[in-house]
Amino acid sequence: MISAKRIDARIEELAREIKAAFEGTEKLVVVGLLRGSFVFIADLVRELDMPVEVDFLEVSSYGDSMESSREVRVLKDLRGEIAGRDVLVVEDIVDTGHTLSHVVKFLKNRGPRKLETIALLDKPSRREVEIKASWTGFEIPDEFVVGYGIDYAQRDRNLPYIGKVRFV
Ligand code: IMP
Ligand code: MG
């Protein structure tokens, strides 16, 4: 669906916009949502030539099934403090929106100075809660995708591109 080359080019654009949006930030806290964002965050931070700190948050969502449980639990909390800091939350896909909206509420509770979000992919047609990431890499149709960190039952995270799963 999306080649490694297109992802690369898009990340360069996004990084430029993020740097502009966080101009003057002393040290940006970049929070990756485990596990699907690990490839994206790795490529993104390497395009951000500004001081960053990398932290991770893990919340439960799909398990190994394809349907969102709609119930979001924190499995692994941040290591660092975000009160009074500038934070960028990095997500792989915004689908129904439950995960990102829960995470934003959870983190805003800690009083960051500024909190923005970025999602590599967005499936707007699947939305159940009204939320949009501050930045989106690509809007995609309602297809189940894998690769570039994103899995289906823990497989295919290591594909360098985004591919759609063909169910037969
Ligand atoms: P939401 O809470 O429904 O927005 O779910 C978001 C999470 O569901 C993402 O972080 C992904 O982990 C997972 N997800 C949604 N769509 C896909 C997909 O097409 N492939 C793999 N995982 C997906
Ligand atoms: Mg996820």
PDB file of N, CA and C and ligand atoms in Angstrom, residues 33 36 61-62 66 68 70 72 91-100 123 126-127 140 143-146 150-152, ligand 1:
ATOM      1  N   LEU A  33       4.019   4.858  21.445  1.00  0.00           N
ATOM      2  CA  LEU A  33       3.076   3.871  21.968  1.00  0.00           C
ATOM      3  C   LEU A  33       3.526   2.499  21.482  1.00  0.00           C
ATOM      4  N   GLY A  36       3.454  -0.906  18.231  1.00  0.00           N
ATOM      5  CA  GLY A  36       3.346  -0.590  16.792  1.00  0.00           C
ATOM      6  C   GLY A  36       4.121   0.619  16.293  1.00  0.00           C
ATOM      7  N   SER A  61      -4.738  -3.068  23.701  1.00  0.00           N
ATOM      8  CA  SER A  61      -5.848  -2.781  22.796  1.00  0.00           C
ATOM      9  C   SER A  61      -6.388  -4.041  22.177  1.00  0.00           C
ATOM     10  N   TYR A  62      -5.772  -4.495  21.099  1.00  0.00           N
ATOM     11  CA  TYR A  62      -6.372  -5.583  20.320  1.00  0.00           C
ATOM     12  C   TYR A  62      -6.070  -6.988  20.809  1.00  0.00           C
ATOM     13  N   MET A  66      -8.486  -8.836  15.753  1.00  0.00           N
ATOM     14  CA  MET A  66      -8.517  -7.683  14.878  1.00  0.00           C
ATOM     15  C   MET A  66      -9.510  -6.625  15.339  1.00  0.00           C
ATOM     16  N   SER A  68     -10.948  -3.998  18.076  1.00  0.00           N
ATOM     17  CA  SER A  68     -10.531  -3.233  19.238  1.00  0.00           C
ATOM     18  C   SER A  68     -11.400  -3.632  20.424  1.00  0.00           C
ATOM     19  N   ARG A  70     -11.907  -1.742  22.839  1.00  0.00           N
ATOM     20  CA  ARG A  70     -12.528  -0.483  23.281  1.00  0.00           C
ATOM     21  C   ARG A  70     -12.249  -0.177  24.747  1.00  0.00           C
ATOM     22  N   VAL A  72      -9.198   0.424  27.344  1.00  0.00           N
ATOM     23  CA  VAL A  72      -7.775   0.703  27.253  1.00  0.00           C
ATOM     24  C   VAL A  72      -7.150   0.678  28.643  1.00  0.00           C
ATOM     25  N   GLU A  91       1.936   7.516  17.479  1.00  0.00           N
ATOM     26  CA  GLU A  91       1.080   6.332  17.360  1.00  0.00           C
ATOM     27  C   GLU A  91       1.208   5.753  15.949  1.00  0.00           C
ATOM     28  N   ASP A  92       0.975   4.458  15.815  1.00  0.00           N
ATOM     29  CA  ASP A  92       1.052   3.856  14.487  1.00  0.00           C
ATOM     30  C   ASP A  92      -0.198   4.140  13.662  1.00  0.00           C
ATOM     31  N   ILE A  93      -1.363   3.773  14.215  1.00  0.00           N
ATOM     32  CA  ILE A  93      -2.613   3.927  13.454  1.00  0.00           C
ATOM     33  C   ILE A  93      -3.697   4.487  14.367  1.00  0.00           C
ATOM     34  N   VAL A  94      -4.443   5.445  13.871  1.00  0.00           N
ATOM     35  CA  VAL A  94      -5.674   5.835  14.557  1.00  0.00           C
ATOM     36  C   VAL A  94      -6.809   5.171  13.792  1.00  0.00           C
ATOM     37  N   ASP A  95      -7.517   4.312  14.504  1.00  0.00           N
ATOM     38  CA  ASP A  95      -8.558   3.495  13.881  1.00  0.00           C
ATOM     39  C   ASP A  95      -9.912   3.937  14.450  1.00  0.00           C
ATOM     40  N   THR A  96     -10.430   3.281  15.473  1.00  0.00           N
ATOM     41  CA  THR A  96     -11.670   3.751  16.109  1.00  0.00           C
ATOM     42  C   THR A  96     -11.412   5.051  16.883  1.00  0.00           C
ATOM     43  N   GLY A  97     -10.151   5.263  17.296  1.00  0.00           N
ATOM     44  CA  GLY A  97      -9.799   6.474  18.038  1.00  0.00           C
ATOM     45  C   GLY A  97      -9.782   6.278  19.544  1.00  0.00           C
ATOM     46  N   HIS A  98     -10.245   5.131  20.022  1.00  0.00           N
ATOM     47  CA  HIS A  98     -10.315   4.902  21.471  1.00  0.00           C
ATOM     48  C   HIS A  98      -8.929   4.979  22.122  1.00  0.00           C
ATOM     49  N   THR A  99      -7.946   4.335  21.502  1.00  0.00           N
ATOM     50  CA  THR A  99      -6.610   4.286  22.106  1.00  0.00           C
ATOM     51  C   THR A  99      -6.024   5.687  22.257  1.00  0.00           C
ATOM     52  N   LEU A 100      -5.961   6.422  21.151  1.00  0.00           N
ATOM     53  CA  LEU A 100      -5.324   7.743  21.214  1.00  0.00           C
ATOM     54  C   LEU A 100      -6.076   8.686  22.140  1.00  0.00           C
ATOM     55  N   LYS A 123      -7.312   5.861   9.717  1.00  0.00           N
ATOM     56  CA  LYS A 123      -8.456   5.271   8.995  1.00  0.00           C
ATOM     57  C   LYS A 123      -9.703   6.030   9.434  1.00  0.00           C
ATOM     58  N   ARG A 126     -13.306   4.576  10.122  1.00  0.00           N
ATOM     59  CA  ARG A 126     -13.541   3.639  11.214  1.00  0.00           C
ATOM     60  C   ARG A 126     -13.796   4.338  12.557  1.00  0.00           C
ATOM     61  N   ARG A 127     -13.764   5.640  12.576  1.00  0.00           N
ATOM     62  CA  ARG A 127     -13.778   6.387  13.827  1.00  0.00           C
ATOM     63  C   ARG A 127     -15.044   6.189  14.663  1.00  0.00           C
ATOM     64  N   ILE A 140      -5.702   6.246   5.139  1.00  0.00           N
ATOM     65  CA  ILE A 140      -5.875   5.009   4.366  1.00  0.00           C
ATOM     66  C   ILE A 140      -7.326   4.525   4.473  1.00  0.00           C
ATOM     67  N   GLU A 143      -8.775  -0.948   5.556  1.00  0.00           N
ATOM     68  CA  GLU A 143      -8.096  -2.199   5.224  1.00  0.00           C
ATOM     69  C   GLU A 143      -7.242  -2.551   6.431  1.00  0.00           C
ATOM     70  N   PHE A 144      -7.010  -3.831   6.664  1.00  0.00           N
ATOM     71  CA  PHE A 144      -6.109  -4.221   7.747  1.00  0.00           C
ATOM     72  C   PHE A 144      -4.698  -4.241   7.185  1.00  0.00           C
ATOM     73  N   VAL A 145      -3.807  -3.475   7.806  1.00  0.00           N
ATOM     74  CA  VAL A 145      -2.453  -3.336   7.267  1.00  0.00           C
ATOM     75  C   VAL A 145      -1.388  -3.854   8.241  1.00  0.00           C
ATOM     76  N   VAL A 146      -0.233  -4.163   7.687  1.00  0.00           N
ATOM     77  CA  VAL A 146       0.915  -4.626   8.482  1.00  0.00           C
ATOM     78  C   VAL A 146       2.185  -3.984   7.935  1.00  0.00           C
ATOM     79  N   ILE A 150       3.979  -2.367  12.350  1.00  0.00           N
ATOM     80  CA  ILE A 150       2.581  -2.757  12.588  1.00  0.00           C
ATOM     81  C   ILE A 150       2.389  -4.251  12.309  1.00  0.00           C
ATOM     82  N   ASP A 151       1.650  -4.913  13.194  1.00  0.00           N
ATOM     83  CA  ASP A 151       1.552  -6.368  13.109  1.00  0.00           C
ATOM     84  C   ASP A 151       0.139  -6.870  12.856  1.00  0.00           C
ATOM     85  N   TYR A 152       0.087  -8.122  12.477  1.00  0.00           N
ATOM     86  CA  TYR A 152      -1.150  -8.891  12.580  1.00  0.00           C
ATOM     87  C   TYR A 152      -0.775 -10.133  13.384  1.00  0.00           C
TER      88      TYR A 152
HETATM   89  P1  IMP B   1      -8.089   2.313  17.985  1.00  0.00           P
HETATM   90  O1  IMP B   1      -8.175   2.397  19.456  1.00  0.00           O
HETATM   91  O2  IMP B   1      -9.228   1.542  17.386  1.00  0.00           O
HETATM   92  O3  IMP B   1      -7.889   3.644  17.286  1.00  0.00           O
HETATM   93  O4  IMP B   1      -6.901   1.378  17.688  1.00  0.00           O
HETATM   94  C1  IMP B   1      -5.673   1.761  17.411  1.00  0.00           C
HETATM   95  C2  IMP B   1      -4.756   0.561  17.467  1.00  0.00           C
HETATM   96  O5  IMP B   1      -5.329  -0.566  16.800  1.00  0.00           O
HETATM   97  C3  IMP B   1      -3.500   0.875  16.732  1.00  0.00           C
HETATM   98  O6  IMP B   1      -2.544   1.395  17.616  1.00  0.00           O
HETATM   99  C4  IMP B   1      -3.082  -0.460  16.192  1.00  0.00           C
HETATM  100  O7  IMP B   1      -2.270  -1.101  17.138  1.00  0.00           O
HETATM  101  C5  IMP B   1      -4.353  -1.250  16.052  1.00  0.00           C
HETATM  102  N1  IMP B   1      -4.758  -1.308  14.640  1.00  0.00           N
HETATM  103  C6  IMP B   1      -5.722  -0.596  14.041  1.00  0.00           C
HETATM  104  N2  IMP B   1      -5.800  -0.861  12.737  1.00  0.00           N
HETATM  105  C7  IMP B   1      -4.846  -1.780  12.492  1.00  0.00           C
HETATM  106  C8  IMP B   1      -4.388  -2.450  11.294  1.00  0.00           C
HETATM  107  O8  IMP B   1      -4.884  -2.257  10.175  1.00  0.00           O
HETATM  108  N3  IMP B   1      -3.353  -3.305  11.461  1.00  0.00           N
HETATM  109  C9  IMP B   1      -2.773  -3.555  12.667  1.00  0.00           C
HETATM  110  N4  IMP B   1      -3.150  -2.941  13.788  1.00  0.00           N
HETATM  111  C10 IMP B   1      -4.177  -2.067  13.716  1.00  0.00           C
END
